[in-house]
mmCIF file of C-alpha atoms and ligand atoms in Angstrom:
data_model
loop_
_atom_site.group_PDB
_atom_site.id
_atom_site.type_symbol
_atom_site.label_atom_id
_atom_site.label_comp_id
_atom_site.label_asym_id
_atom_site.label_seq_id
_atom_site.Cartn_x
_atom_site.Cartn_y
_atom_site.Cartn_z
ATOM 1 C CA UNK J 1 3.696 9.858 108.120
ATOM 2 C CA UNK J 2 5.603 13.128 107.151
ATOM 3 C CA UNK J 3 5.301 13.968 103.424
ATOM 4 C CA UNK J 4 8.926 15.430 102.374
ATOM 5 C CA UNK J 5 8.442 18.664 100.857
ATOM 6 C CA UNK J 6 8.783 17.392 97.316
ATOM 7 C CA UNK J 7 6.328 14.992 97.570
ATOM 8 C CA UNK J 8 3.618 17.362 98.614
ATOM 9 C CA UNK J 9 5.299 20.333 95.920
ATOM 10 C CA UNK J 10 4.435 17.551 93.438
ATOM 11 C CA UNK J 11 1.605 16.379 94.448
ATOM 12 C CA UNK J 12 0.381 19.680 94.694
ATOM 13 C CA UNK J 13 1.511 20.888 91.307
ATOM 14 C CA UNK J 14 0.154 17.555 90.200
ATOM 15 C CA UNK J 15 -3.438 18.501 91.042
ATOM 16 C CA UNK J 16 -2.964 22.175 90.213
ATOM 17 C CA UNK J 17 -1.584 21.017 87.259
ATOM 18 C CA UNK J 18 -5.065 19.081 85.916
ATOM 19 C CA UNK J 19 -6.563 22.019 87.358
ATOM 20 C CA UNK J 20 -5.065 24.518 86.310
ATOM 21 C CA UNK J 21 -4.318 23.483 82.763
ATOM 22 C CA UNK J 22 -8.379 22.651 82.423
ATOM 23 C CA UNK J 23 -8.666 26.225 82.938
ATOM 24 C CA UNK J 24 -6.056 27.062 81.148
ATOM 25 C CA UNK J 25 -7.762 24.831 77.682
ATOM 26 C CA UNK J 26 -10.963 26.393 78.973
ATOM 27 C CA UNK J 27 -9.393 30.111 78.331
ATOM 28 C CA UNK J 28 -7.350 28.775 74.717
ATOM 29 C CA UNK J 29 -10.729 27.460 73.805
ATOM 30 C CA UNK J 30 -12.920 30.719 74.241
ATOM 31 C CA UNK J 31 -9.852 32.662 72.783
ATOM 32 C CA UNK J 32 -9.265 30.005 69.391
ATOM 33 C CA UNK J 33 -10.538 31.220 65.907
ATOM 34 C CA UNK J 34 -10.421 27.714 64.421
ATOM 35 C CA UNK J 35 -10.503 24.608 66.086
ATOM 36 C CA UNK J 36 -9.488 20.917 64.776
ATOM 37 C CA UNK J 37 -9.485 17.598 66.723
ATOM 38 C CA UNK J 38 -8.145 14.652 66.211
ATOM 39 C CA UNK J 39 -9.741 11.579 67.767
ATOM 40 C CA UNK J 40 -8.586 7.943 68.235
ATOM 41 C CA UNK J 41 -10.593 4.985 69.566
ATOM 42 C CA UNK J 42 -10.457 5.832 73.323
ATOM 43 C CA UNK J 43 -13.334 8.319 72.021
ATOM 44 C CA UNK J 44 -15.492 5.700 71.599
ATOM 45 C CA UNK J 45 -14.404 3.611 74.816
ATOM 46 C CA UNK J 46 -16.918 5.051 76.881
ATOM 47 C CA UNK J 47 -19.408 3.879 74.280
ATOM 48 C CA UNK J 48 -18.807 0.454 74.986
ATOM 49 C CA UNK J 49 -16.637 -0.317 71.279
ATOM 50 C CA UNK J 50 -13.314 -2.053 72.121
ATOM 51 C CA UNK J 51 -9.870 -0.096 71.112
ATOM 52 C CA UNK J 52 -6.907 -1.228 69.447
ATOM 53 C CA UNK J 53 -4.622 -1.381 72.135
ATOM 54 C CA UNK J 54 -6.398 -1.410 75.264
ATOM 55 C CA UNK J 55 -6.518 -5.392 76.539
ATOM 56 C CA UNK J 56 -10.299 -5.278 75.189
ATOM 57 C CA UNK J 57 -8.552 -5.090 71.700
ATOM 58 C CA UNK J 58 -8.160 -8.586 70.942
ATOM 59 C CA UNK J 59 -10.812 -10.693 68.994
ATOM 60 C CA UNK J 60 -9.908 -14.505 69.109
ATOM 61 C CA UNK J 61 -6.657 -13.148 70.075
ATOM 62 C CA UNK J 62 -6.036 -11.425 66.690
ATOM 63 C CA UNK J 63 -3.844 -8.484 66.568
ATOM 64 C CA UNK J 64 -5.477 -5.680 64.645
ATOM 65 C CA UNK J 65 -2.444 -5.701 62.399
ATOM 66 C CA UNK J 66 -3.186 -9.304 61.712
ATOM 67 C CA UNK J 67 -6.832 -8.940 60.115
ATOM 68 C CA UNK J 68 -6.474 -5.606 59.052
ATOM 69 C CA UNK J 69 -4.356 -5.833 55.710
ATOM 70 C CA UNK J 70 -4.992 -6.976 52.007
ATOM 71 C CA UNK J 71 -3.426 -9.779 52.772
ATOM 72 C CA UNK J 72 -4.913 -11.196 55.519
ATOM 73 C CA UNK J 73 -8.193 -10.788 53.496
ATOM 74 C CA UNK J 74 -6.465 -12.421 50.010
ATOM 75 C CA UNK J 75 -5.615 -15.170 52.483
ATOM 76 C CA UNK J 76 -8.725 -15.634 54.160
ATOM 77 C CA UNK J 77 -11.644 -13.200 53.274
ATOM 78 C CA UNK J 78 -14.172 -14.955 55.479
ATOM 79 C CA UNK J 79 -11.805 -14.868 58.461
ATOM 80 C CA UNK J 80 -11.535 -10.829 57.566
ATOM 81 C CA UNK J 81 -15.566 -10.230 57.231
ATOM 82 C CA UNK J 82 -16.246 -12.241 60.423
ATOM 83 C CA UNK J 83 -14.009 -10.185 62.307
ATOM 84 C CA UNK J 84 -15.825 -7.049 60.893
ATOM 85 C CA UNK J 85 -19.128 -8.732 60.997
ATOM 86 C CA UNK J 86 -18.198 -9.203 65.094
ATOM 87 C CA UNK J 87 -17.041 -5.758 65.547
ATOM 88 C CA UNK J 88 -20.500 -4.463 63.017
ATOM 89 C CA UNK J 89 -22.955 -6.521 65.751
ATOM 90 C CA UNK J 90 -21.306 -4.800 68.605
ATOM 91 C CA UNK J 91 -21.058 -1.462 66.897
ATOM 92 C CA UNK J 92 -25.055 -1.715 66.155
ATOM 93 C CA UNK J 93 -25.901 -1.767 69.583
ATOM 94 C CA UNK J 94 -23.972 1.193 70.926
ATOM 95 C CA UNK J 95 -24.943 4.618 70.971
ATOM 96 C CA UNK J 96 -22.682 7.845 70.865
ATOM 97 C CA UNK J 97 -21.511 9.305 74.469
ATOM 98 C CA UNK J 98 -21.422 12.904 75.683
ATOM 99 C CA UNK J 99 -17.432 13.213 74.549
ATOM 100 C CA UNK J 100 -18.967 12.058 70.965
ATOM 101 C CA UNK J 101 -21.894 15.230 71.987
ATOM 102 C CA UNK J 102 -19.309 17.828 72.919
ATOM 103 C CA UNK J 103 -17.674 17.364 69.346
ATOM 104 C CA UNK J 104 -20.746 18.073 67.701
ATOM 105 C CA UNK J 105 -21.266 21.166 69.992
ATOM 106 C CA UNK J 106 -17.549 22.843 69.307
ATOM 107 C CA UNK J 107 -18.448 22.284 65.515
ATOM 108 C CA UNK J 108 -21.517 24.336 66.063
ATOM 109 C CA UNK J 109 -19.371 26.928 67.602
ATOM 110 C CA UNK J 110 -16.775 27.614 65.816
ATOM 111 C CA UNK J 111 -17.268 28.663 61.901
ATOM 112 C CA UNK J 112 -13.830 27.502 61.421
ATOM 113 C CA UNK J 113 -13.838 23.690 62.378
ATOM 114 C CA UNK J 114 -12.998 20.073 61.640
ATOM 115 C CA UNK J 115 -12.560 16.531 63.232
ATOM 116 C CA UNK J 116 -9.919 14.103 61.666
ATOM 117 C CA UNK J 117 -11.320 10.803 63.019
ATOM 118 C CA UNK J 118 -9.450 7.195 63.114
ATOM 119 C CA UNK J 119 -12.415 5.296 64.029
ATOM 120 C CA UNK J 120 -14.943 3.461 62.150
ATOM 121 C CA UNK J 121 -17.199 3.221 63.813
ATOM 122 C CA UNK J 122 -19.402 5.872 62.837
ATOM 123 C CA UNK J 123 -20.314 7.118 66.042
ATOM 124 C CA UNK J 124 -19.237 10.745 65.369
ATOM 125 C CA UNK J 125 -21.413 10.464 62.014
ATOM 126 C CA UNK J 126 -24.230 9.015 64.180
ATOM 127 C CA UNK J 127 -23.940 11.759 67.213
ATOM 128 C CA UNK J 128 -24.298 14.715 64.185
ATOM 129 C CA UNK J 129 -21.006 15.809 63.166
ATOM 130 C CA UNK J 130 -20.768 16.853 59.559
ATOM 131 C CA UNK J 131 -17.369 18.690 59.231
ATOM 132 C CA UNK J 132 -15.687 15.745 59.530
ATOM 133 C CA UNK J 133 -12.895 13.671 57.830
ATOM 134 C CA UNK J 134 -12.498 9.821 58.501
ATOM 135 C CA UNK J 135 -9.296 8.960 57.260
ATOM 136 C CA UNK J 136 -9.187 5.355 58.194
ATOM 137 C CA UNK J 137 -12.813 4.456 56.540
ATOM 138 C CA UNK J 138 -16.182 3.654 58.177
ATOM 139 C CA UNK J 139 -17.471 -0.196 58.816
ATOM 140 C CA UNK J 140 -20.917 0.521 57.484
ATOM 141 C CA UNK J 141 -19.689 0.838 53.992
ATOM 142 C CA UNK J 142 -18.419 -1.964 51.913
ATOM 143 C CA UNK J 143 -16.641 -1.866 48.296
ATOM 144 C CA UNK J 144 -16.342 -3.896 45.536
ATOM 145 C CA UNK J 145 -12.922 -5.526 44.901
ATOM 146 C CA UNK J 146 -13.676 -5.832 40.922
ATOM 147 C CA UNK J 147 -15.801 -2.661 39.927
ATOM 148 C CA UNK J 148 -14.894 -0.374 43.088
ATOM 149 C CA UNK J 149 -18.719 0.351 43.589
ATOM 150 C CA UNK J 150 -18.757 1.944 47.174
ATOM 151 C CA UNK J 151 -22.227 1.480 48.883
ATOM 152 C CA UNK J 152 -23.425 1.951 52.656
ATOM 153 C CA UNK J 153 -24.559 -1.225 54.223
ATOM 154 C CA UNK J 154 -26.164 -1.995 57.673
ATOM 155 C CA UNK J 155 -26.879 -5.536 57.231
ATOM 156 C CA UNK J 156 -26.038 -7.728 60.567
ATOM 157 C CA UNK J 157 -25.363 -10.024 60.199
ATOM 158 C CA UNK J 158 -23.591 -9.865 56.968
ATOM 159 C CA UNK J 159 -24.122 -12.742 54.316
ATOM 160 C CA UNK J 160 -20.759 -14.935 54.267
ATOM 161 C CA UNK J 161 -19.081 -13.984 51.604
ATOM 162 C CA UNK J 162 -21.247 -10.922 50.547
ATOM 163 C CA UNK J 163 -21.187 -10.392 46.790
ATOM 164 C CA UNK J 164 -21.534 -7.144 45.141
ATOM 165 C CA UNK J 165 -25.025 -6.209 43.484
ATOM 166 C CA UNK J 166 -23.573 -4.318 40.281
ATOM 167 C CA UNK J 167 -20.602 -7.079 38.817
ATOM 168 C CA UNK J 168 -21.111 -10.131 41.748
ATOM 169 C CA UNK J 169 -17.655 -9.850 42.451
ATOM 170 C CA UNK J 170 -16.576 -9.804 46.172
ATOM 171 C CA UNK J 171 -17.103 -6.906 48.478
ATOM 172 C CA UNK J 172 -14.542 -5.763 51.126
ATOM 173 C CA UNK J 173 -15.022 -3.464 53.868
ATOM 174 C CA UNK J 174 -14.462 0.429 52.551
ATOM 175 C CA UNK J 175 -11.774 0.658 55.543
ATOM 176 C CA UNK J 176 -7.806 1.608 55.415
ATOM 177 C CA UNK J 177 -5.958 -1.125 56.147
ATOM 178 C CA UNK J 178 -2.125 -1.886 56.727
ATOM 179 C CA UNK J 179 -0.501 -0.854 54.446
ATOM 180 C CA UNK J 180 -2.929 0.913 52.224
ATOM 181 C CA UNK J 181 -2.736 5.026 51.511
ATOM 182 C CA UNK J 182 -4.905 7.144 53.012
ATOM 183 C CA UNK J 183 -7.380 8.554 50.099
ATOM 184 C CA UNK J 184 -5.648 11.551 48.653
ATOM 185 C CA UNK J 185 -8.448 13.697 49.187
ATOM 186 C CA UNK J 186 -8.505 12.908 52.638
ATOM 187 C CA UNK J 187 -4.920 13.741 52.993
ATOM 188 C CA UNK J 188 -4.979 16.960 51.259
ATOM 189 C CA UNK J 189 -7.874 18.040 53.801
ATOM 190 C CA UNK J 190 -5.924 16.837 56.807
ATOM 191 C CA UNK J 191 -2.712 19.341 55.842
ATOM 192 C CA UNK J 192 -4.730 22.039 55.572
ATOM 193 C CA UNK J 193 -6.455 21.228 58.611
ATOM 194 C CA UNK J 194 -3.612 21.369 60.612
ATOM 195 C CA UNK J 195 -1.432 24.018 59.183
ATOM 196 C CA UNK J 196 -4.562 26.354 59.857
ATOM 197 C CA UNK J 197 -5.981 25.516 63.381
ATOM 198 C CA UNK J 198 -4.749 27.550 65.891
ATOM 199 C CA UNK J 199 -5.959 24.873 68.448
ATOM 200 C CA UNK J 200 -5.965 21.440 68.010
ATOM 201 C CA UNK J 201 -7.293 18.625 70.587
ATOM 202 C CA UNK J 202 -5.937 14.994 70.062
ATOM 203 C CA UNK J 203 -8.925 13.230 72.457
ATOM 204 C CA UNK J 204 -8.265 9.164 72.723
ATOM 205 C CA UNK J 205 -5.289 8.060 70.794
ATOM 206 C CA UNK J 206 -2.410 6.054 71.677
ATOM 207 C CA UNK J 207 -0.274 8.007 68.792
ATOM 208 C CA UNK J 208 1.642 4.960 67.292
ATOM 209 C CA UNK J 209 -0.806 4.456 63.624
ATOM 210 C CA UNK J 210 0.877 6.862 61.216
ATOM 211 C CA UNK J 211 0.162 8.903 58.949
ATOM 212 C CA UNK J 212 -2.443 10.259 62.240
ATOM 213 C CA UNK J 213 0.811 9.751 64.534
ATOM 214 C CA UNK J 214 2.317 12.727 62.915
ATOM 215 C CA UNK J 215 -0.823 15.019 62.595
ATOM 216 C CA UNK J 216 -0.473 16.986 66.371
ATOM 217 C CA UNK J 217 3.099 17.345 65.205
ATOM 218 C CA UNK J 218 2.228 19.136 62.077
ATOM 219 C CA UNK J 219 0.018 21.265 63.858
ATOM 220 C CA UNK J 220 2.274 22.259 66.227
ATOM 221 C CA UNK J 221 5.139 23.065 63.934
ATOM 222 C CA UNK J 222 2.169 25.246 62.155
ATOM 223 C CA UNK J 223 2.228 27.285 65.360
ATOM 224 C CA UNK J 224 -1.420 25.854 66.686
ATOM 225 C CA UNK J 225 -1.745 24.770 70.591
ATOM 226 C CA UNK J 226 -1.799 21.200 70.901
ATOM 227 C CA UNK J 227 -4.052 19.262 73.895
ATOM 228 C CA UNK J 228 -4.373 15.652 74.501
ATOM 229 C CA UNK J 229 -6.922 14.138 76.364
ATOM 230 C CA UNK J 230 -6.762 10.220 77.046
ATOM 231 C CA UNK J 231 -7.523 8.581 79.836
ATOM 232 C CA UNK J 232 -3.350 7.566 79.965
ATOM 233 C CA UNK J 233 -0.216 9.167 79.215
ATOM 234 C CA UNK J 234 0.850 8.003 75.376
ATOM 235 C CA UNK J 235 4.094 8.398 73.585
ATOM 236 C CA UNK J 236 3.347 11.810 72.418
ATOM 237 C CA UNK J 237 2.121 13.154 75.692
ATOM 238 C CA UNK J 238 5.394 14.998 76.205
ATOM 239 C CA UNK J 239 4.702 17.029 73.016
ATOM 240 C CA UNK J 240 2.155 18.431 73.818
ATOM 241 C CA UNK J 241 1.614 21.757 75.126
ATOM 242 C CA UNK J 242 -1.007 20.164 77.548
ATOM 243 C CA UNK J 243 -2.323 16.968 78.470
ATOM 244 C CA UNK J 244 -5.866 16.194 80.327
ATOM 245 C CA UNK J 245 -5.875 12.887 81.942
ATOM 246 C CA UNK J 246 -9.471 11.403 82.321
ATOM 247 C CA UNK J 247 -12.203 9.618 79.771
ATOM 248 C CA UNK J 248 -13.578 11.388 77.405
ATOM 249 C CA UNK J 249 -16.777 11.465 78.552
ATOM 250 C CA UNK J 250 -16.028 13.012 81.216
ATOM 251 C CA UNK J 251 -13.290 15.749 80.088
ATOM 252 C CA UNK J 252 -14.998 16.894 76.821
ATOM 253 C CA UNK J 253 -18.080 18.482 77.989
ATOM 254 C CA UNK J 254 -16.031 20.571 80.557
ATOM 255 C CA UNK J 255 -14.786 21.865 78.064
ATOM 256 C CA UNK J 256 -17.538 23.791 76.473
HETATM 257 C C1 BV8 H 1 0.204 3.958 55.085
HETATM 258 C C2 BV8 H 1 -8.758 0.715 60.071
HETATM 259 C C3 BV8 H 1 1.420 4.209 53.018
HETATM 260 C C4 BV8 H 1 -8.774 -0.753 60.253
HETATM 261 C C5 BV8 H 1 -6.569 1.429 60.831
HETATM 262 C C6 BV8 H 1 5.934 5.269 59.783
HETATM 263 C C7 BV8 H 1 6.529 4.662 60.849
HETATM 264 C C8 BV8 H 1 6.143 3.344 61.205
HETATM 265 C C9 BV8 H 1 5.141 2.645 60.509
HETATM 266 C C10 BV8 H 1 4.561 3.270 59.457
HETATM 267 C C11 BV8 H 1 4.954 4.553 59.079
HETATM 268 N N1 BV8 H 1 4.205 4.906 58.010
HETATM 269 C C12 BV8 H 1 3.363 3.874 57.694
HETATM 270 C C13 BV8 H 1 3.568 2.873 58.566
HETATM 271 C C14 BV8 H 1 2.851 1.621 58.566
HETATM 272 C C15 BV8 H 1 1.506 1.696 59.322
HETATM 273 C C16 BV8 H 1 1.704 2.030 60.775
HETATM 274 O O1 BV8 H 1 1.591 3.157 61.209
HETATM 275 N N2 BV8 H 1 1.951 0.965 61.548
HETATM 276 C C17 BV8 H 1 2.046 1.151 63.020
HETATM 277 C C18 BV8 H 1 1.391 -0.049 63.670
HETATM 278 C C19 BV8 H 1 3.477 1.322 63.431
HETATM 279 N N3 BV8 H 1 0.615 2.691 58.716
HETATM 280 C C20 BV8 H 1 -0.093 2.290 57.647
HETATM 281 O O2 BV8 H 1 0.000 1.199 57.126
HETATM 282 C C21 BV8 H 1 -1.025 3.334 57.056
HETATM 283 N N4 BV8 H 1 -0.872 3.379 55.620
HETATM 284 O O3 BV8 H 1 1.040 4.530 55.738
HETATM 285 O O4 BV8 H 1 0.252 3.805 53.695
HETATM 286 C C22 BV8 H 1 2.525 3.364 53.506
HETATM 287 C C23 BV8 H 1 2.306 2.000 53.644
HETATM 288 C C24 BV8 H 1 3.369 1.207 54.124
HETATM 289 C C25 BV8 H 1 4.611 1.777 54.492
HETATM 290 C C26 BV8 H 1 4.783 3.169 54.297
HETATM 291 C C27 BV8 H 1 3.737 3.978 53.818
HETATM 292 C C28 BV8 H 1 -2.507 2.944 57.268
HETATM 293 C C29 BV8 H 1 -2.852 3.003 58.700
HETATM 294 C C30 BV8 H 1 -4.354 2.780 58.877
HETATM 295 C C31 BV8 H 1 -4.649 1.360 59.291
HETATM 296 N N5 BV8 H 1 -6.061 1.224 59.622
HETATM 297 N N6 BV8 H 1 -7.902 1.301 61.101
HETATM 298 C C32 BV8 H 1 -9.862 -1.161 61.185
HETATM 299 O O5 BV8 H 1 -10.230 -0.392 62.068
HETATM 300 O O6 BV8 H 1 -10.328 -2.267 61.011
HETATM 301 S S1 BV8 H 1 -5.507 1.951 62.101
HETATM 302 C C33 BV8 H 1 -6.373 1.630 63.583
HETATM 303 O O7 BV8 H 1 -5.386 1.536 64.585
HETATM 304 C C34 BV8 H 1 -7.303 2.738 64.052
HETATM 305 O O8 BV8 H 1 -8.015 3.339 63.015
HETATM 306 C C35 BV8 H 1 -6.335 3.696 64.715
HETATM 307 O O9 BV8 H 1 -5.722 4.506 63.758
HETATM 308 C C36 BV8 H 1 -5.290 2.768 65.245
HETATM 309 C C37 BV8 H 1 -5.571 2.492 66.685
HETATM 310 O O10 BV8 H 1 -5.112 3.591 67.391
HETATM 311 P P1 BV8 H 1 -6.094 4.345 68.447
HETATM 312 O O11 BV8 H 1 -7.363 4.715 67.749
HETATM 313 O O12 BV8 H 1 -5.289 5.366 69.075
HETATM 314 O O13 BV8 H 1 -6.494 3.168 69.467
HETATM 315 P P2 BV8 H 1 -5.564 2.475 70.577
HETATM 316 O O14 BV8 H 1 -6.350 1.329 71.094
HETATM 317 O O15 BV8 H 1 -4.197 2.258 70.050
HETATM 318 O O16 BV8 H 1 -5.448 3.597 71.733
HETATM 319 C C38 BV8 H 1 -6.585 4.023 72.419
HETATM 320 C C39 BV8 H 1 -6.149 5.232 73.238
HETATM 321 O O17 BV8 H 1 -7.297 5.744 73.921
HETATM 322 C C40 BV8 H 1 -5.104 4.901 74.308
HETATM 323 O O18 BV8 H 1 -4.127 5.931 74.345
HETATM 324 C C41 BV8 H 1 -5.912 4.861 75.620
HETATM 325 O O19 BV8 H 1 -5.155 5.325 76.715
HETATM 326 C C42 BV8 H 1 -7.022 5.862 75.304
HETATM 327 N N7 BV8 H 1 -8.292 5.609 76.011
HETATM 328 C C43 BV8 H 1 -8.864 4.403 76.275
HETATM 329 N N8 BV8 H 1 -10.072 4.601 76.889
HETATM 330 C C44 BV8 H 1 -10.242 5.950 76.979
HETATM 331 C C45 BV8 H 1 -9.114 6.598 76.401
HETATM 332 N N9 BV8 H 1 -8.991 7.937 76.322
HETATM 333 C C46 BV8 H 1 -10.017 8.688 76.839
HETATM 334 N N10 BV8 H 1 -11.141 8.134 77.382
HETATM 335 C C47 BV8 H 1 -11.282 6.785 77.498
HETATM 336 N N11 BV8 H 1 -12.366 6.266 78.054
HETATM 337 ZN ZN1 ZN H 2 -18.742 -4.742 41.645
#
């Protein structure tokens, strides 16, 4: 069967294209002065930890938008901590993968780095990055709903209801949910982040959870190059000045 010419143009282009723009990350990579990325749960996928959107997201067929909000957990705080106590026993078991490795390699590159991380699940913490922001909390730390005491805590599984050890009042997991600011702090770091990179990647996100959604257009605006790498095309791939289709684990270490 024939191929019309357009077909095999695009076809063509379409390969060259992955091709071609690897090299072409490859080349803004060697030439950047300070780097940020952005990462999202697909990070992590390789790992083995569910995402948010991907049809591994569901627990009991619970939307993350259900369980994840003060009020879910004012209506039903054992509901709340089982679901985290689920995703903490699956969490424990899983190790960091070489996208999680390549991170921690471009930080000891470049002088001028940091990672603005969704997840929770501690796996950039665990593979060895330090510059690092996570903006939507980590599951190993709980805090107090009475005297705000925030502590780290790795026991799984967790007593039902756990208590906290300073007042006795109940403890809550020291994540962002629905609803709930980002930490100032964290917020301030992210803007300057972003208005200063001159390259930014945005590796395994699905772009829809603001105030993240926003952050590769903020870069951009600030005159940085923005890449995505995820496994699919996402809302914002069209904004971006490149997108890398693949997993992470297999896209991030080309690129150092
Ligand atoms: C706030 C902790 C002030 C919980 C999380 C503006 C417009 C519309 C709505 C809003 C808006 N501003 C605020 C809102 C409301 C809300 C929001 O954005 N809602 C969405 C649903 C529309 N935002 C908030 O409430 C934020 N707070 O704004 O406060 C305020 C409040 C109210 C109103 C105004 C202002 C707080 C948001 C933080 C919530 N907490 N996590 C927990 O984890 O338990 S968000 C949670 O979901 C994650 O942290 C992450 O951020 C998000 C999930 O997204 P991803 O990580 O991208 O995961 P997902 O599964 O979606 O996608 C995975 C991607 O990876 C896919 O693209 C897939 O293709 C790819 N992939 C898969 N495998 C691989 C891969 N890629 C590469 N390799 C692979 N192997
Ligand atoms: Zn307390």
């Amino acid at each position: 069967m024939r191929h019309s010419p357009d077909t095999v143009s695009c076809v063509a282009a379409e390969y060259m294209t992955q091709e071609t723009e690897l090299r072409l990350l490859q080349a803004k990579i060697s030439a950047a002065r300070s780097l940020a990325v952005l990462t999202g749960a697909g990070i992590s996928a390789d790992s083995g930890v569910p995402t948010f959107r991907g049809t591994d997201g569901l627990w009991r067929n619970f939307r993350a938008e259900d369980l994840a909000t003060p009020e879910a957990f004012e209506r039903d705080p054992r509901l709340v901590w089982e679901w985290y106590d689920w995703r903490r026993q699956v969490i424990a078991g899983i190790t960091p993968n070489a996208a999680h490795a390549a991170v921690v390699e471009l930080e000891r590159r470049f002088p001028e780095f940091w990672l603005i991380t969704q997840n929770v699940d501690g796996l950039h913490r665990a593979a060895g990055s330090q510059k690092l922001s996570e903006i939507h909390g980590n599951i190993w730390k709980v805090r107090c709903t009475s005297c705000e005491a925030v502590e780290e805590n790795y026991t799984v599984p967790i007593p039902m209801l756990p208590m906290c050890r300073h007042c006795g009042a109940l403890l809550r997991p020291h994540i962002v949910w629905f609803g709930e600011s980002l930490l100032p702090s964290d917020l301030t770091r992210c803007g300057e982040v972003l208005r200063s990179c001159d390259l930014l990647l945005v590796i395994g996100t699905s772009g829809v959870v603001y105030p993240a959604a926003g952050f590769a257009a903020i870069a951009k605006d600030a005159g940085a190059f923005v890449a995505e790498i995820n496994f699919d095309s996402t809302p914002q791939s069209a904004a971006m000045d490149l997108s890398l289709k693949g997993r992470a684990k297999d896209v991030v270490p080309l690129l150092l």
